[in-house]
Backbone as a ProteinNet text record, in pm:
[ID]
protein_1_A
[PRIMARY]
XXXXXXXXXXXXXXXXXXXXXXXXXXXXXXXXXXXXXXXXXXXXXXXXXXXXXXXXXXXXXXXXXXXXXXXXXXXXXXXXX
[TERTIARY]
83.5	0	87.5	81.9	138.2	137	205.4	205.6	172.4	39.5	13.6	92.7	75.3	165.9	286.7	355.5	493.2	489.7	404.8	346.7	367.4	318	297.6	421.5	528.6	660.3	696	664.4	790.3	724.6	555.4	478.9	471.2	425	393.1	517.2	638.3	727.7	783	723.5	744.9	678.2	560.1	451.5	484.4	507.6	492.6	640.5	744.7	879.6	824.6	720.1	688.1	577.3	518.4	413	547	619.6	697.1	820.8	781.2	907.6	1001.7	1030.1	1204.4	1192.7	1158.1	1140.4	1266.7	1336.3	1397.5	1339.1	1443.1	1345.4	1350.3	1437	1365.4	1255.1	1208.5	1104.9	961.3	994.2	865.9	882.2	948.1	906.3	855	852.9	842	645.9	629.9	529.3	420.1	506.1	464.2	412.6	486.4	497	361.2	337.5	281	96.3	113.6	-28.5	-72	44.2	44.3	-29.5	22.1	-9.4	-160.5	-218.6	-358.2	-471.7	-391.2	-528.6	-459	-365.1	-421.8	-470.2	-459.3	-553.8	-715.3	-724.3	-872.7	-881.2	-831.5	-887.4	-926.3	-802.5	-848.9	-930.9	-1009.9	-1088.7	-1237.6	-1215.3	-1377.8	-1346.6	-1241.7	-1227.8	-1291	-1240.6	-1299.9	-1417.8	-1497.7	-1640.7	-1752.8	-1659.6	-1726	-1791.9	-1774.5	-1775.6	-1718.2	-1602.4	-1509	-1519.4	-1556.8	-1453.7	-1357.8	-1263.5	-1135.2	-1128.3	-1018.1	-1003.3	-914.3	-928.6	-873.8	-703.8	-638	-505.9	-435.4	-478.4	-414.4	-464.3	-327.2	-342.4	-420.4	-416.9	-449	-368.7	-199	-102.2	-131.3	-116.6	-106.6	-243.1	-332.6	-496.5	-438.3	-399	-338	-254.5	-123.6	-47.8	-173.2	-202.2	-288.3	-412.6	-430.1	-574.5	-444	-338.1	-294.1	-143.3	-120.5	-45	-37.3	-201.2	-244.4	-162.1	-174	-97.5	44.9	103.8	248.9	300.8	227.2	267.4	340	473.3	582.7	541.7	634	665.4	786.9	840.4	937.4	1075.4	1069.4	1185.3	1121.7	1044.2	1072	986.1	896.2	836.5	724	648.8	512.1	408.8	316.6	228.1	84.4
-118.5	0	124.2	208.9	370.4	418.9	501.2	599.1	717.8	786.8	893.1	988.3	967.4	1114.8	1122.1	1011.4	1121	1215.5	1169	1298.8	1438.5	1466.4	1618.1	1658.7	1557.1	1574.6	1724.6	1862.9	1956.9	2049.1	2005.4	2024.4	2183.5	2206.3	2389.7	2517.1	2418.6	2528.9	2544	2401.7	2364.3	2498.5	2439.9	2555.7	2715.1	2761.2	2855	2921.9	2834.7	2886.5	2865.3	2775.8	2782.5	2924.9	2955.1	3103.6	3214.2	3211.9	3284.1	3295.2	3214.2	3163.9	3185.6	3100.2	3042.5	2944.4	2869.6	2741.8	2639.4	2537.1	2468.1	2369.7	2321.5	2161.4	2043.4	2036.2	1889.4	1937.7	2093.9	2094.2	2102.9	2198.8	2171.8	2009.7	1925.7	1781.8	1706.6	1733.3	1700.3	1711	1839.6	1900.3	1770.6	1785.6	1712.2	1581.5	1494.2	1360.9	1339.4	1455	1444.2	1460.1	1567.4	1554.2	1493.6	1402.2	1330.9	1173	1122.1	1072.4	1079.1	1207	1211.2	1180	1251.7	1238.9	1102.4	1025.8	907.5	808.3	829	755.7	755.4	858.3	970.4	878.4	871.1	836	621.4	607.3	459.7	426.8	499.6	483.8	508.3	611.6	630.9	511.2	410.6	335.2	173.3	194.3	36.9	62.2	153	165	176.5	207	188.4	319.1	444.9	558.7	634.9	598	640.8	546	525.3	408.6	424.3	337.9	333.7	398.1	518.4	590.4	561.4	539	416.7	438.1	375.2	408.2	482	483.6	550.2	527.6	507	401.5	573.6	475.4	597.7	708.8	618.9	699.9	843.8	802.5	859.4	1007.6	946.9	1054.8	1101.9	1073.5	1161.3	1294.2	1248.2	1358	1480.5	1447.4	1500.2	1607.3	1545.4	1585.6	1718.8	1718.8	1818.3	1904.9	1860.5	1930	2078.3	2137.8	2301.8	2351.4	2255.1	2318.7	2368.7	2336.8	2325.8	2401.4	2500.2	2552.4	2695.5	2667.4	2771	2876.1	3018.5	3113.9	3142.8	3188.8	3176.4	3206.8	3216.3	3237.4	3073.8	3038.9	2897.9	2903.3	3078.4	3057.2	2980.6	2945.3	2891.9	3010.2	2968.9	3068.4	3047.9
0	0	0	-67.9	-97.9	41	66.7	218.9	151.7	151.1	115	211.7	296.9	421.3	347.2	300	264.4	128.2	44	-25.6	0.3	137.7	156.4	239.2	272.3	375.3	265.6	312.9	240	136.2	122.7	6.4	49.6	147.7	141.1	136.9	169.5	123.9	-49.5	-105.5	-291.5	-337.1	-272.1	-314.9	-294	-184.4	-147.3	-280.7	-307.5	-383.6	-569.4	-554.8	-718.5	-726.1	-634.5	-624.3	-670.2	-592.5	-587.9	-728.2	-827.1	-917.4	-859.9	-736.9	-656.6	-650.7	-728.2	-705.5	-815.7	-739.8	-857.9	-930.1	-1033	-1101.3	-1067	-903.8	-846.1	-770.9	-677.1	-654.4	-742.8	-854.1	-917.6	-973.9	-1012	-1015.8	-928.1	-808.1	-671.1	-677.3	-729.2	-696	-825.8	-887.8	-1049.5	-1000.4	-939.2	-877.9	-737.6	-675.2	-598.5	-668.3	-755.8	-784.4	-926.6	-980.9	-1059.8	-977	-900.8	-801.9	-706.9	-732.5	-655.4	-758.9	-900.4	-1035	-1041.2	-1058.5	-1091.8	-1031	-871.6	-803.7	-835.9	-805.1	-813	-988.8	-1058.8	-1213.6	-1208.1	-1111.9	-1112.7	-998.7	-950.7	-876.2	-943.4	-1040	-1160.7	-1199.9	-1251.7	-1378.6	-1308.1	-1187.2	-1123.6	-1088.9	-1079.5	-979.7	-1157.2	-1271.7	-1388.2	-1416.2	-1370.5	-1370	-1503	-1520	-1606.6	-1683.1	-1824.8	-1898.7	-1983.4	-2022.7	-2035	-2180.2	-2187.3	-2288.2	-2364	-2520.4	-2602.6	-2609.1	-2586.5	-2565	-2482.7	-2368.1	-2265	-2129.3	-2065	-1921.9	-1808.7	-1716.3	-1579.7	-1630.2	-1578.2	-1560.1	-1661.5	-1790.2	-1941.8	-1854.7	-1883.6	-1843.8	-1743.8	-1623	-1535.4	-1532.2	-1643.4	-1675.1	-1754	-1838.2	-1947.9	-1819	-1742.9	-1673.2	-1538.6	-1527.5	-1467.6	-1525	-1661.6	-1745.2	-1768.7	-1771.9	-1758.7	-1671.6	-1546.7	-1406	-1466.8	-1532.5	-1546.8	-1669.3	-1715.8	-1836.6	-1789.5	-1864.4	-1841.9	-1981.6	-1916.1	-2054.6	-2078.9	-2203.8	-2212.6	-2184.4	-2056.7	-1926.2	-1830.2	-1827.2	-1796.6	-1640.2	-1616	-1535.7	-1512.6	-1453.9	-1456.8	-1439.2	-1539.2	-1534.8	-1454
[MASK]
+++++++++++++++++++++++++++++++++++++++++++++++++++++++++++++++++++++++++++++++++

């Protein structure tokens, strides 16, 4: 079974340095990993209860990235917008 608690070990100071563009690129990956990790739970949880059905070529994982990618769009200095 996953340990969700260590998820958030460190999460509000990621956050608080990506608000701020001070943030580096193991923390914003950090940040990536963690709520990469919640949509794809949250997605295989529609997919077994038959809520969701399965979208042709692409796993949880795949719909996951895709469903919080918006979050992550830089400009061209590499901030997040």
């Amino acid at each position: 079974m996953f340990n969700y608690t260590k998820l958030s070990i460190g999460l509000r100071e990621i956050i608080i340095a990506i608000l701020g563009n001070e943030c580096s690129r193991e923390q914003l990956n950090r940040l990536i990993k963690v709520l990469h990790s919640l949509a794809n739970s949250f997605i295989a949880s529609k997919t077994t209860t038959g809520t969701l059905s399965m979208v042709s070529g692409l796993t949880t994982s795949d719909l996951a990235y895709d469903c919080i990618a918006e979050l992550f769009q830089q400009d061209s200095d590499g901030n997040c917008i």
